[in-house]
mmCIF file of C-alpha atoms in Angstrom:
data_model
loop_
_atom_site.group_PDB
_atom_site.id
_atom_site.type_symbol
_atom_site.label_atom_id
_atom_site.label_comp_id
_atom_site.label_asym_id
_atom_site.label_seq_id
_atom_site.Cartn_x
_atom_site.Cartn_y
_atom_site.Cartn_z
ATOM 1 C CA MET A 1 0.000 0.000 0.000
ATOM 2 C CA SER A 2 2.820 2.400 0.847
ATOM 3 C CA ASN A 3 4.287 2.001 -2.676
ATOM 4 C CA LYS A 4 1.005 2.991 -4.345
ATOM 5 C CA ARG A 5 1.211 6.045 -6.562
ATOM 6 C CA ILE A 6 -1.283 8.593 -5.188
ATOM 7 C CA ILE A 7 -2.875 11.012 -7.669
ATOM 8 C CA GLN A 8 -4.125 13.873 -5.501
ATOM 9 C CA VAL A 9 -7.382 15.818 -5.781
ATOM 10 C CA GLU A 10 -6.097 18.800 -7.774
ATOM 11 C CA GLU A 11 -3.458 16.915 -9.741
ATOM 12 C CA LYS A 12 -3.492 17.147 -13.533
ATOM 13 C CA VAL A 13 -3.637 13.804 -15.326
ATOM 14 C CA PRO A 14 -2.291 13.356 -18.884
ATOM 15 C CA PHE A 15 -4.973 12.450 -21.439
ATOM 16 C CA GLN A 16 -3.608 8.962 -22.151
ATOM 17 C CA LEU A 17 -4.153 8.179 -18.454
ATOM 18 C CA LEU A 18 -7.227 10.365 -17.972
ATOM 19 C CA LEU A 19 -9.412 8.460 -20.439
ATOM 20 C CA PRO A 20 -9.071 4.942 -18.973
ATOM 21 C CA LEU A 21 -9.315 6.266 -15.397
ATOM 22 C CA SER A 22 -12.511 8.152 -16.276
ATOM 23 C CA ILE A 23 -13.996 5.095 -18.001
ATOM 24 C CA GLN A 24 -13.198 3.108 -14.843
ATOM 25 C CA HIS A 25 -15.192 5.543 -12.694
ATOM 26 C CA MET A 26 -18.105 5.509 -15.135
ATOM 27 C CA PHE A 27 -18.237 1.710 -15.165
ATOM 28 C CA ALA A 28 -18.094 1.603 -11.356
ATOM 29 C CA MET A 29 -21.269 3.674 -10.979
ATOM 30 C CA PHE A 30 -23.131 2.442 -14.045
ATOM 31 C CA GLY A 31 -24.710 -0.774 -12.794
ATOM 32 C CA ALA A 32 -26.306 0.693 -9.676
ATOM 33 C CA SER A 33 -27.114 4.062 -11.208
ATOM 34 C CA VAL A 34 -29.152 2.763 -14.163
ATOM 35 C CA LEU A 35 -31.023 0.347 -11.880
ATOM 36 C CA VAL A 36 -33.065 3.228 -10.392
ATOM 37 C CA PRO A 37 -34.570 4.435 -13.709
ATOM 38 C CA PHE A 38 -35.308 0.796 -14.634
ATOM 39 C CA ILE A 39 -37.298 0.456 -11.376
ATOM 40 C CA PHE A 40 -39.137 3.731 -12.089
ATOM 41 C CA GLY A 41 -39.856 2.607 -15.644
ATOM 42 C CA ILE A 42 -38.031 5.461 -17.405
ATOM 43 C CA SER A 43 -35.175 5.531 -19.899
ATOM 44 C CA PRO A 44 -31.705 5.476 -18.318
ATOM 45 C CA ALA A 45 -30.452 8.002 -20.909
ATOM 46 C CA ILE A 46 -31.851 11.017 -19.011
ATOM 47 C CA VAL A 47 -30.250 9.644 -15.825
ATOM 48 C CA LEU A 48 -26.835 9.282 -17.474
ATOM 49 C CA PHE A 49 -27.182 12.864 -18.704
ATOM 50 C CA MET A 50 -28.073 14.234 -15.260
ATOM 51 C CA ASN A 51 -25.484 12.156 -13.411
ATOM 52 C CA GLY A 52 -22.820 13.691 -15.602
ATOM 53 C CA LEU A 53 -24.217 17.229 -15.405
ATOM 54 C CA GLY A 54 -24.811 16.937 -11.646
ATOM 55 C CA THR A 55 -21.252 15.756 -11.080
ATOM 56 C CA LEU A 56 -19.832 18.695 -13.051
ATOM 57 C CA LEU A 57 -22.025 21.118 -11.065
ATOM 58 C CA PHE A 58 -20.903 19.484 -7.796
ATOM 59 C CA ILE A 59 -17.242 19.911 -8.779
ATOM 60 C CA LEU A 60 -17.936 23.571 -9.649
ATOM 61 C CA VAL A 61 -19.760 24.295 -6.364
ATOM 62 C CA THR A 62 -17.045 22.597 -4.281
ATOM 63 C CA LYS A 63 -14.301 24.515 -6.152
ATOM 64 C CA GLY A 64 -12.786 21.260 -7.430
ATOM 65 C CA LYS A 65 -11.722 20.265 -3.911
ATOM 66 C CA ALA A 66 -14.150 17.406 -3.152
ATOM 67 C CA PRO A 67 -13.806 14.347 -5.402
ATOM 68 C CA ALA A 68 -17.259 12.798 -5.759
ATOM 69 C CA TYR A 69 -19.340 11.263 -8.517
ATOM 70 C CA LEU A 70 -23.103 11.770 -8.325
ATOM 71 C CA GLY A 71 -25.180 8.724 -9.225
ATOM 72 C CA SER A 72 -28.846 7.761 -8.826
ATOM 73 C CA SER A 73 -30.091 7.804 -5.224
ATOM 74 C CA PHE A 74 -31.784 4.666 -3.851
ATOM 75 C CA ALA A 75 -33.140 6.576 -0.834
ATOM 76 C CA PHE A 76 -36.154 7.823 -2.838
ATOM 77 C CA LEU A 77 -37.292 4.436 -4.167
ATOM 78 C CA ALA A 78 -40.059 3.653 -1.638
ATOM 79 C CA PRO A 79 -41.768 7.069 -1.334
ATOM 80 C CA ALA A 80 -41.332 7.892 -5.029
ATOM 81 C CA GLY A 81 -42.855 4.515 -5.907
ATOM 82 C CA ILE A 82 -45.945 5.440 -3.870
ATOM 83 C CA VAL A 83 -46.233 8.836 -5.573
ATOM 84 C CA ILE A 84 -45.757 7.346 -9.058
ATOM 85 C CA ALA A 85 -48.466 4.751 -8.392
ATOM 86 C CA ASN A 86 -50.983 7.298 -7.058
ATOM 87 C CA PHE A 87 -50.175 10.534 -8.904
ATOM 88 C CA GLY A 88 -47.760 9.812 -11.769
ATOM 89 C CA TYR A 89 -44.045 10.245 -12.422
ATOM 90 C CA GLU A 90 -44.309 14.017 -13.030
ATOM 91 C CA TYR A 91 -45.525 14.525 -9.444
ATOM 92 C CA ALA A 92 -42.623 12.457 -8.127
ATOM 93 C CA LEU A 93 -40.379 14.894 -10.008
ATOM 94 C CA GLY A 94 -42.056 17.737 -8.098
ATOM 95 C CA GLY A 95 -41.164 15.937 -4.855
ATOM 96 C CA PHE A 96 -37.541 15.610 -5.979
ATOM 97 C CA VAL A 97 -37.427 19.363 -6.663
ATOM 98 C CA ALA A 98 -38.859 20.098 -3.195
ATOM 99 C CA VAL A 99 -36.361 17.836 -1.403
ATOM 100 C CA GLY A 100 -33.474 19.347 -3.363
ATOM 101 C CA PHE A 101 -34.633 22.873 -2.522
ATOM 102 C CA CYS A 102 -34.933 22.064 1.201
ATOM 103 C CA GLY A 103 -31.469 20.491 1.071
ATOM 104 C CA CYS A 104 -30.074 23.723 -0.382
ATOM 105 C CA VAL A 105 -31.707 25.651 2.495
ATOM 106 C CA LEU A 106 -30.103 23.188 4.933
ATOM 107 C CA ALA A 107 -26.732 23.875 3.302
ATOM 108 C CA LEU A 108 -27.192 27.604 3.993
ATOM 109 C CA ILE A 109 -27.980 26.798 7.653
ATOM 110 C CA VAL A 110 -24.779 24.745 7.889
ATOM 111 C CA TYR A 111 -22.880 27.661 6.313
ATOM 112 C CA LYS A 112 -24.284 29.977 9.000
ATOM 113 C CA PHE A 113 -23.669 27.742 12.025
ATOM 114 C CA GLY A 114 -20.605 25.719 10.922
ATOM 115 C CA THR A 115 -19.818 22.020 11.380
ATOM 116 C CA ASP A 116 -18.476 21.849 14.949
ATOM 117 C CA TRP A 117 -21.781 20.244 15.981
ATOM 118 C CA ILE A 118 -20.837 17.138 13.993
ATOM 119 C CA ASP A 119 -18.112 16.260 16.531
ATOM 120 C CA VAL A 120 -20.768 16.454 19.259
ATOM 121 C CA VAL A 121 -23.549 14.494 17.573
ATOM 122 C CA LEU A 122 -21.238 12.038 15.776
ATOM 123 C CA PRO A 123 -17.952 11.594 17.675
ATOM 124 C CA PRO A 124 -15.410 9.121 16.174
ATOM 125 C CA ALA A 125 -16.832 6.189 18.194
ATOM 126 C CA ALA A 126 -20.161 6.818 16.397
ATOM 127 C CA MET A 127 -18.914 8.053 13.021
ATOM 128 C CA GLY A 128 -16.654 5.022 12.482
ATOM 129 C CA PRO A 129 -19.410 2.395 12.675
ATOM 130 C CA VAL A 130 -21.875 4.617 10.762
ATOM 131 C CA VAL A 131 -19.412 4.911 7.860
ATOM 132 C CA ALA A 132 -18.635 1.175 8.050
ATOM 133 C CA LEU A 133 -22.357 0.437 7.771
ATOM 134 C CA ILE A 134 -22.541 2.357 4.465
ATOM 135 C CA GLY A 135 -20.514 -0.450 2.939
ATOM 136 C CA LEU A 136 -21.637 -3.363 5.084
ATOM 137 C CA GLU A 137 -25.374 -2.920 4.539
ATOM 138 C CA LEU A 138 -24.789 -2.872 0.771
ATOM 139 C CA SER A 139 -22.955 -6.209 0.880
ATOM 140 C CA GLY A 140 -26.211 -8.103 0.331
ATOM 141 C CA THR A 141 -26.864 -6.031 -2.800
ATOM 142 C CA ALA A 142 -23.490 -7.040 -4.227
ATOM 143 C CA ALA A 143 -24.204 -10.721 -3.548
ATOM 144 C CA SER A 144 -27.713 -10.388 -4.995
ATOM 145 C CA ASN A 145 -26.430 -8.721 -8.182
ATOM 146 C CA ALA A 146 -23.989 -11.581 -8.596
ATOM 147 C CA GLY A 147 -26.812 -14.118 -8.277
ATOM 148 C CA LEU A 148 -25.256 -15.649 -5.162
ATOM 149 C CA LEU A 149 -28.430 -15.449 -3.052
ATOM 150 C CA GLU A 150 -30.530 -17.618 -5.359
ATOM 151 C CA GLU A 151 -31.662 -21.029 -4.134
ATOM 152 C CA THR A 152 -29.667 -22.563 -6.968
ATOM 153 C CA ILE A 153 -26.522 -20.691 -7.960
ATOM 154 C CA HIS A 154 -25.988 -20.755 -11.722
ATOM 155 C CA PRO A 155 -22.443 -21.991 -12.526
ATOM 156 C CA ALA A 156 -22.027 -19.305 -15.226
ATOM 157 C CA ASN A 157 -22.925 -16.521 -12.758
ATOM 158 C CA LEU A 158 -20.486 -17.911 -10.185
ATOM 159 C CA THR A 159 -17.726 -18.190 -12.787
ATOM 160 C CA VAL A 160 -18.173 -14.593 -13.986
ATOM 161 C CA PHE A 161 -18.356 -13.316 -10.406
ATOM 162 C CA LEU A 162 -15.147 -15.104 -9.395
ATOM 163 C CA VAL A 163 -13.276 -13.939 -12.511
ATOM 164 C CA THR A 164 -14.312 -10.315 -11.898
ATOM 165 C CA LEU A 165 -13.573 -10.354 -8.168
ATOM 166 C CA GLY A 166 -10.330 -12.294 -8.631
ATOM 167 C CA VAL A 167 -8.936 -9.878 -11.217
ATOM 168 C CA ALA A 168 -9.948 -6.882 -9.046
ATOM 169 C CA VAL A 169 -8.416 -8.296 -5.843
ATOM 170 C CA PHE A 170 -5.210 -9.732 -7.228
ATOM 171 C CA GLY A 171 -4.840 -6.950 -9.781
ATOM 172 C CA SER A 172 -4.821 -4.372 -6.971
ATOM 173 C CA ILE A 173 -1.949 -6.291 -5.377
ATOM 174 C CA LEU A 174 0.048 -7.555 -8.360
ATOM 175 C CA PHE A 175 -0.394 -4.950 -11.115
ATOM 176 C CA ARG A 176 2.448 -2.468 -11.589
ATOM 177 C CA GLY A 177 2.761 0.901 -13.299
ATOM 178 C CA PHE A 178 -0.171 2.066 -15.377
ATOM 179 C CA LEU A 179 -2.157 -1.126 -14.774
ATOM 180 C CA SER A 180 -2.037 -0.581 -10.991
ATOM 181 C CA VAL A 181 -4.387 2.408 -11.240
ATOM 182 C CA ILE A 182 -7.042 0.743 -13.440
ATOM 183 C CA PRO A 183 -7.659 -2.650 -11.755
ATOM 184 C CA ILE A 184 -11.429 -1.988 -11.636
ATOM 185 C CA LEU A 185 -11.598 -1.296 -15.374
ATOM 186 C CA ILE A 186 -9.509 -4.389 -16.144
ATOM 187 C CA ALA A 187 -11.709 -6.484 -13.827
ATOM 188 C CA VAL A 188 -14.878 -5.231 -15.567
ATOM 189 C CA LEU A 189 -13.449 -6.082 -18.997
ATOM 190 C CA ALA A 190 -12.244 -9.507 -17.812
ATOM 191 C CA GLY A 191 -15.615 -10.251 -16.201
ATOM 192 C CA TYR A 192 -17.488 -9.075 -19.296
ATOM 193 C CA GLY A 193 -15.318 -11.290 -21.480
ATOM 194 C CA ALA A 194 -16.077 -14.242 -19.195
ATOM 195 C CA ALA A 195 -19.804 -13.393 -19.334
ATOM 196 C CA VAL A 196 -19.773 -13.391 -23.152
ATOM 197 C CA ALA A 197 -17.901 -16.721 -23.132
ATOM 198 C CA CYS A 198 -20.468 -18.174 -20.693
ATOM 199 C CA GLY A 199 -23.336 -17.015 -22.912
ATOM 200 C CA ILE A 200 -25.096 -14.724 -20.429
ATOM 201 C CA VAL A 201 -24.810 -11.540 -22.515
ATOM 202 C CA SER A 202 -27.322 -10.691 -25.248
ATOM 203 C CA PHE A 203 -26.647 -8.019 -27.889
ATOM 204 C CA GLU A 204 -30.201 -7.919 -29.344
ATOM 205 C CA LYS A 205 -31.104 -4.602 -27.650
ATOM 206 C CA VAL A 206 -27.789 -3.090 -28.767
ATOM 207 C CA ALA A 207 -28.567 -3.970 -32.380
ATOM 208 C CA ALA A 208 -32.061 -2.476 -32.076
ATOM 209 C CA ALA A 209 -30.924 0.744 -30.376
ATOM 210 C CA PRO A 210 -30.420 3.905 -32.508
ATOM 211 C CA TRP A 211 -26.955 5.370 -32.916
ATOM 212 C CA PHE A 212 -28.109 8.785 -31.732
ATOM 213 C CA ALA A 213 -30.967 9.505 -29.317
ATOM 214 C CA ILE A 214 -31.993 12.601 -27.355
ATOM 215 C CA PRO A 215 -32.772 11.870 -23.669
ATOM 216 C CA ASN A 216 -36.449 12.105 -22.738
ATOM 217 C CA PHE A 217 -36.778 15.392 -20.838
ATOM 218 C CA THR A 218 -39.896 15.753 -18.640
ATOM 219 C CA LEU A 219 -41.172 18.724 -16.635
ATOM 220 C CA PRO A 220 -42.296 18.275 -13.005
ATOM 221 C CA LYS A 221 -45.780 18.786 -11.591
ATOM 222 C CA PHE A 222 -46.419 19.773 -7.991
ATOM 223 C CA ASN A 223 -48.893 18.403 -5.476
ATOM 224 C CA LEU A 224 -48.594 19.096 -1.731
ATOM 225 C CA GLU A 225 -49.559 15.551 -0.712
ATOM 226 C CA ALA A 226 -47.034 14.036 -3.123
ATOM 227 C CA ILE A 227 -44.329 16.399 -1.839
ATOM 228 C CA MET A 228 -45.076 15.511 1.802
ATOM 229 C CA ILE A 229 -44.743 11.801 1.000
ATOM 230 C CA ILE A 230 -41.237 12.314 -0.414
ATOM 231 C CA LEU A 231 -39.945 15.191 1.767
ATOM 232 C CA PRO A 232 -38.860 13.125 4.831
ATOM 233 C CA VAL A 233 -36.179 11.519 2.643
ATOM 234 C CA ILE A 234 -34.082 14.616 3.369
ATOM 235 C CA LEU A 235 -33.159 13.044 6.722
ATOM 236 C CA VAL A 236 -31.865 9.947 4.932
ATOM 237 C CA ILE A 237 -29.858 11.712 2.245
ATOM 238 C CA THR A 238 -28.313 14.211 4.695
ATOM 239 C CA SER A 239 -27.061 11.394 6.957
ATOM 240 C CA GLU A 240 -25.774 9.550 3.904
ATOM 241 C CA HIS A 241 -24.053 12.658 2.548
ATOM 242 C CA ILE A 242 -22.213 13.444 5.792
ATOM 243 C CA GLY A 243 -21.080 9.814 6.025
ATOM 244 C CA HIS A 244 -19.788 9.858 2.454
ATOM 245 C CA GLN A 245 -17.899 13.117 2.993
ATOM 246 C CA VAL A 246 -16.298 11.779 6.165
ATOM 247 C CA VAL A 247 -15.135 8.543 4.533
ATOM 248 C CA THR A 248 -13.857 10.436 1.471
ATOM 249 C CA SER A 249 -11.964 12.789 3.810
ATOM 250 C CA LYS A 250 -10.224 9.807 5.397
ATOM 251 C CA ILE A 251 -9.345 8.330 2.008
ATOM 252 C CA VAL A 252 -7.855 11.520 0.510
ATOM 253 C CA GLY A 253 -6.281 12.696 3.774
ATOM 254 C CA ARG A 254 -8.157 16.006 3.962
ATOM 255 C CA ASP A 255 -11.051 17.322 6.045
ATOM 256 C CA LEU A 256 -13.636 17.990 3.348
ATOM 257 C CA LEU A 257 -16.165 19.092 5.983
ATOM 258 C CA LYS A 258 -13.912 22.114 6.582
ATOM 259 C CA GLU A 259 -12.556 22.722 3.085
ATOM 260 C CA PRO A 260 -14.366 23.159 0.745
ATOM 261 C CA GLY A 261 -16.941 22.805 3.540
ATOM 262 C CA LEU A 262 -20.004 20.670 4.236
ATOM 263 C CA HIS A 263 -22.233 23.575 3.164
ATOM 264 C CA ARG A 264 -20.741 23.509 -0.342
ATOM 265 C CA SER A 265 -20.937 19.739 -0.811
ATOM 266 C CA LEU A 266 -24.479 19.620 0.623
ATOM 267 C CA PHE A 267 -25.552 22.456 -1.676
ATOM 268 C CA GLY A 268 -23.948 20.823 -4.729
ATOM 269 C CA ASP A 269 -25.578 17.478 -3.983
ATOM 270 C CA ASN A 270 -29.044 18.908 -3.360
ATOM 271 C CA PHE A 271 -28.913 21.456 -6.188
ATOM 272 C CA SER A 272 -28.206 18.540 -8.532
ATOM 273 C CA THR A 273 -31.246 16.675 -7.133
ATOM 274 C CA MET A 274 -33.406 19.786 -7.588
ATOM 275 C CA LEU A 275 -32.238 20.187 -11.192
ATOM 276 C CA SER A 276 -32.814 16.461 -11.809
ATOM 277 C CA GLY A 277 -36.460 16.875 -10.834
ATOM 278 C CA CYS A 278 -36.769 19.878 -13.157
ATOM 279 C CA ILE A 279 -35.691 17.947 -16.275
ATOM 280 C CA GLY A 280 -37.186 14.507 -15.646
ATOM 281 C CA SER A 281 -34.305 12.601 -14.031
ATOM 282 C CA VAL A 282 -34.023 10.809 -10.686
ATOM 283 C CA PRO A 283 -32.389 12.332 -7.564
ATOM 284 C CA THR A 284 -28.608 12.158 -7.324
ATOM 285 C CA THR A 285 -26.226 11.380 -4.487
ATOM 286 C CA THR A 286 -22.499 10.957 -3.904
ATOM 287 C CA TYR A 287 -21.747 7.360 -4.893
ATOM 288 C CA GLY A 288 -20.253 4.690 -2.662
ATOM 289 C CA GLU A 289 -18.945 2.719 -5.654
ATOM 290 C CA ASN A 290 -16.770 5.640 -6.744
ATOM 291 C CA ILE A 291 -15.546 6.221 -3.189
ATOM 292 C CA GLY A 292 -14.488 2.568 -3.221
ATOM 293 C CA VAL A 293 -12.611 3.082 -6.506
ATOM 294 C CA MET A 294 -10.653 5.962 -4.944
ATOM 295 C CA ALA A 295 -9.838 3.890 -1.863
ATOM 296 C CA MET A 296 -8.584 1.015 -3.984
ATOM 297 C CA THR A 297 -6.637 2.860 -6.681
ATOM 298 C CA GLY A 298 -5.276 5.935 -4.891
ATOM 299 C CA VAL A 299 -6.622 8.132 -7.730
ATOM 300 C CA TYR A 300 -8.438 11.137 -6.216
ATOM 301 C CA SER A 301 -8.212 13.621 -9.097
ATOM 302 C CA VAL A 302 -11.395 15.629 -9.734
ATOM 303 C CA ARG A 303 -10.299 15.846 -13.366
ATOM 304 C CA VAL A 304 -10.714 12.084 -13.641
ATOM 305 C CA ILE A 305 -14.191 12.280 -12.103
ATOM 306 C CA ALA A 306 -15.072 15.208 -14.377
ATOM 307 C CA GLY A 307 -13.902 13.087 -17.319
ATOM 308 C CA ALA A 308 -16.255 10.300 -16.226
ATOM 309 C CA ALA A 309 -19.076 12.855 -16.019
ATOM 310 C CA VAL A 310 -18.423 14.076 -19.565
ATOM 311 C CA LEU A 311 -18.357 10.478 -20.826
ATOM 312 C CA SER A 312 -21.685 9.814 -19.079
ATOM 313 C CA ILE A 313 -23.249 12.820 -20.837
ATOM 314 C CA ILE A 314 -21.900 11.624 -24.201
ATOM 315 C CA CYS A 315 -23.288 8.127 -23.576
ATOM 316 C CA SER A 316 -26.741 9.584 -22.859
ATOM 317 C CA PHE A 317 -26.940 10.747 -26.500
ATOM 318 C CA MET A 318 -25.434 7.566 -28.023
ATOM 319 C CA GLY A 319 -28.167 4.947 -27.989
ATOM 320 C CA LYS A 320 -26.041 1.949 -28.946
ATOM 321 C CA LEU A 321 -23.202 2.826 -26.556
ATOM 322 C CA SER A 322 -25.439 3.326 -23.528
ATOM 323 C CA MET A 323 -27.293 0.119 -24.373
ATOM 324 C CA LEU A 324 -23.979 -1.754 -24.758
ATOM 325 C CA ILE A 325 -22.876 -0.646 -21.298
ATOM 326 C CA SER A 326 -26.272 -1.675 -19.917
ATOM 327 C CA THR A 327 -25.546 -5.252 -21.087
ATOM 328 C CA ILE A 328 -22.902 -5.596 -18.355
ATOM 329 C CA PRO A 329 -24.441 -8.492 -16.400
ATOM 330 C CA GLY A 330 -25.160 -8.620 -12.675
ATOM 331 C CA PRO A 331 -22.310 -11.008 -11.788
ATOM 332 C CA VAL A 332 -19.774 -8.478 -13.147
ATOM 333 C CA ILE A 333 -21.330 -5.589 -11.209
ATOM 334 C CA GLY A 334 -21.615 -7.865 -8.159
ATOM 335 C CA GLY A 335 -17.965 -8.911 -8.374
ATOM 336 C CA ILE A 336 -16.793 -5.294 -8.458
ATOM 337 C CA SER A 337 -19.245 -4.159 -5.773
ATOM 338 C CA PHE A 338 -18.203 -7.041 -3.504
ATOM 339 C CA LEU A 339 -14.780 -5.447 -3.161
ATOM 340 C CA LEU A 340 -15.755 -1.768 -3.339
ATOM 341 C CA TYR A 341 -18.420 -1.975 -0.632
ATOM 342 C CA GLY A 342 -15.955 -3.814 1.586
ATOM 343 C CA MET A 343 -13.479 -0.979 1.045
ATOM 344 C CA ILE A 344 -16.035 1.491 2.432
ATOM 345 C CA GLY A 345 -16.638 -0.746 5.444
ATOM 346 C CA THR A 346 -12.898 -0.889 6.062
ATOM 347 C CA SER A 347 -12.697 2.914 5.834
ATOM 348 C CA GLY A 348 -15.150 3.118 8.744
ATOM 349 C CA LEU A 349 -12.899 0.899 10.833
ATOM 350 C CA ARG A 350 -9.974 3.097 9.802
ATOM 351 C CA ILE A 351 -11.724 6.098 11.378
ATOM 352 C CA LEU A 352 -11.752 4.243 14.703
ATOM 353 C CA VAL A 353 -8.053 3.380 14.385
ATOM 354 C CA ASP A 354 -6.879 6.817 13.167
ATOM 355 C CA SER A 355 -8.915 8.601 15.851
ATOM 356 C CA LYS A 356 -7.434 6.289 18.504
ATOM 357 C CA VAL A 357 -10.881 5.613 19.986
ATOM 358 C CA ASP A 358 -10.398 4.406 23.569
ATOM 359 C CA TYR A 359 -12.612 1.376 24.132
ATOM 360 C CA GLY A 360 -11.527 1.322 27.746
ATOM 361 C CA LYS A 361 -14.233 3.985 28.097
ATOM 362 C CA SER A 362 -17.683 2.503 28.548
ATOM 363 C CA ARG A 363 -19.400 5.209 26.497
ATOM 364 C CA ASN A 364 -17.308 4.503 23.387
ATOM 365 C CA GLN A 365 -17.903 0.776 23.693
ATOM 366 C CA ALA A 366 -21.650 1.281 24.188
ATOM 367 C CA LEU A 367 -21.926 3.807 21.343
ATOM 368 C CA THR A 368 -20.170 1.661 18.744
ATOM 369 C CA SER A 369 -21.956 -1.514 19.893
ATOM 370 C CA VAL A 370 -25.459 -0.028 19.724
ATOM 371 C CA ILE A 371 -24.827 1.536 16.296
ATOM 372 C CA PHE A 372 -23.503 -1.693 14.763
ATOM 373 C CA VAL A 373 -26.371 -3.812 16.108
ATOM 374 C CA THR A 374 -28.991 -1.226 15.099
ATOM 375 C CA GLY A 375 -27.594 -1.042 11.582
ATOM 376 C CA LEU A 376 -27.157 -4.767 10.998
ATOM 377 C CA SER A 377 -30.157 -6.178 12.891
ATOM 378 C CA GLY A 378 -32.788 -5.300 10.281
ATOM 379 C CA ILE A 379 -34.738 -3.108 12.722
ATOM 380 C CA ALA A 380 -36.916 -0.554 10.914
ATOM 381 C CA ILE A 381 -38.896 2.465 12.121
ATOM 382 C CA LYS A 382 -41.618 3.880 9.885
ATOM 383 C CA ILE A 383 -42.386 7.612 9.880
ATOM 384 C CA GLY A 384 -45.310 8.133 7.521
ATOM 385 C CA ASN A 385 -44.199 6.570 4.240
ATOM 386 C CA ILE A 386 -40.508 6.756 5.084
ATOM 387 C CA GLN A 387 -38.802 3.735 6.591
ATOM 388 C CA LEU A 388 -35.637 4.315 8.603
ATOM 389 C CA THR A 389 -33.405 1.253 8.671
ATOM 390 C CA GLY A 390 -29.792 0.194 8.280
ATOM 391 C CA MET A 391 -27.144 2.908 8.269
ATOM 392 C CA VAL A 392 -29.651 5.777 8.439
ATOM 393 C CA LEU A 393 -31.457 4.449 11.519
ATOM 394 C CA ALA A 394 -28.092 3.614 13.099
ATOM 395 C CA CYS A 395 -26.954 7.187 12.410
ATOM 396 C CA VAL A 396 -30.087 8.638 14.033
ATOM 397 C CA VAL A 397 -29.711 6.363 17.079
ATOM 398 C CA GLY A 398 -25.998 7.192 17.321
ATOM 399 C CA MET A 399 -26.703 10.928 17.173
ATOM 400 C CA ALA A 400 -29.378 10.672 19.881
ATOM 401 C CA LEU A 401 -27.118 8.607 22.153
ATOM 402 C CA SER A 402 -24.166 10.970 21.593
ATOM 403 C CA LEU A 403 -26.319 13.973 22.526
ATOM 404 C CA ILE A 404 -27.495 12.223 25.695
ATOM 405 C CA PHE A 405 -23.874 11.479 26.663
ATOM 406 C CA PHE A 406 -22.959 15.120 25.924
ATOM 407 C CA ALA A 407 -25.811 16.378 28.127
ATOM 408 C CA LEU A 408 -24.808 14.032 30.950
ATOM 409 C CA ASP A 409 -21.240 15.334 30.676
ATOM 410 C CA ARG A 410 -22.437 18.930 30.958
ATOM 411 C CA LEU A 411 -24.435 17.997 34.050
ATOM 412 C CA LYS A 412 -21.324 16.234 35.411
ATOM 413 C CA LEU A 413 -23.270 13.018 35.933
ATOM 414 C CA THR A 414 -20.809 10.667 34.200
ATOM 415 C CA ASN A 415 -17.602 9.145 35.535
ATOM 416 C CA ASP A 416 -16.397 8.040 32.092
ATOM 417 C CA ARG A 417 -14.968 11.117 30.341
#
């Protein structure tokens, strides 16, 4: 690890290296990101367009100091599904606009009052397990994509999964020079080749797709009831965003909550979601897959991420190309995600180590223990149409417990400081 060549956030990357690194980032997000529009029953082209545009806007708002790729948010699936079923997709878009707008207002509040409160409500003993849960709770998704949770595991799926994961794992250790920074891309290509050889890839839709196609832009419609169904998601996406910024800070070795500032990254993220709703796309969020790519490759350059964003926009207008990428089968995506989600989980544990959390103190032990069990137990709390579970519920519980400990400290009622 110490011999890995680190490409820092603001570092310029020569074009011959920029292109494959950008393609690697685009492939990393593609599988999960296009799944959301498929679930909503809309064309993924508009989503590819907005993911790219949103990422470029995020980079602009954060002054090129916060490496993050914006992909489709899964947090909106349940409430948006209810709105689509009862009102129609245009009214779900209105809800996305409302959530994005409220998120921008929240960013202004953070700008006014700063981020010192984060250390109070999420001290390292809480933040570490919360960040770890971002990766750990997605582990089932990776296994499901790979077809490993079926009653009968298909040999072809298992073969493709193992080829993809094997190339990614051993490539990250054994590759040297240029190859050492694109192990994810090489693993995707190797897995795709194995999938074609195993006969689980069909090119019929690619042949039928047009060479050039304009994404399907749609204007939002607004209904107060529809907005109120979707609005509580802001709690979920804010918790998720803070967690992502913390883990990215640890990976790149900079405090992104301070510079460029949580207010900037929150605004960029939510402004992108608001704009998505205005043009017919799904909400965006900083993507765990791309955080995993940075952790694995040591490539943090925003120019690389901007390159991936530009490629995504180009793909949204090229029918055959976007359809070709969509033929990447689940076992390939699962093989890559298996490693990348684990990387995020490990980054959470790294927070505990780097912060030298003292587990001789009962409060730290209790805080971490309760958060892990809450996040992994499957407990769910329903508030209206919003279900809090996994990392988000664990984050809320951790924040509440941290505030109680802080209050007890102020009242001098604890003997464990």
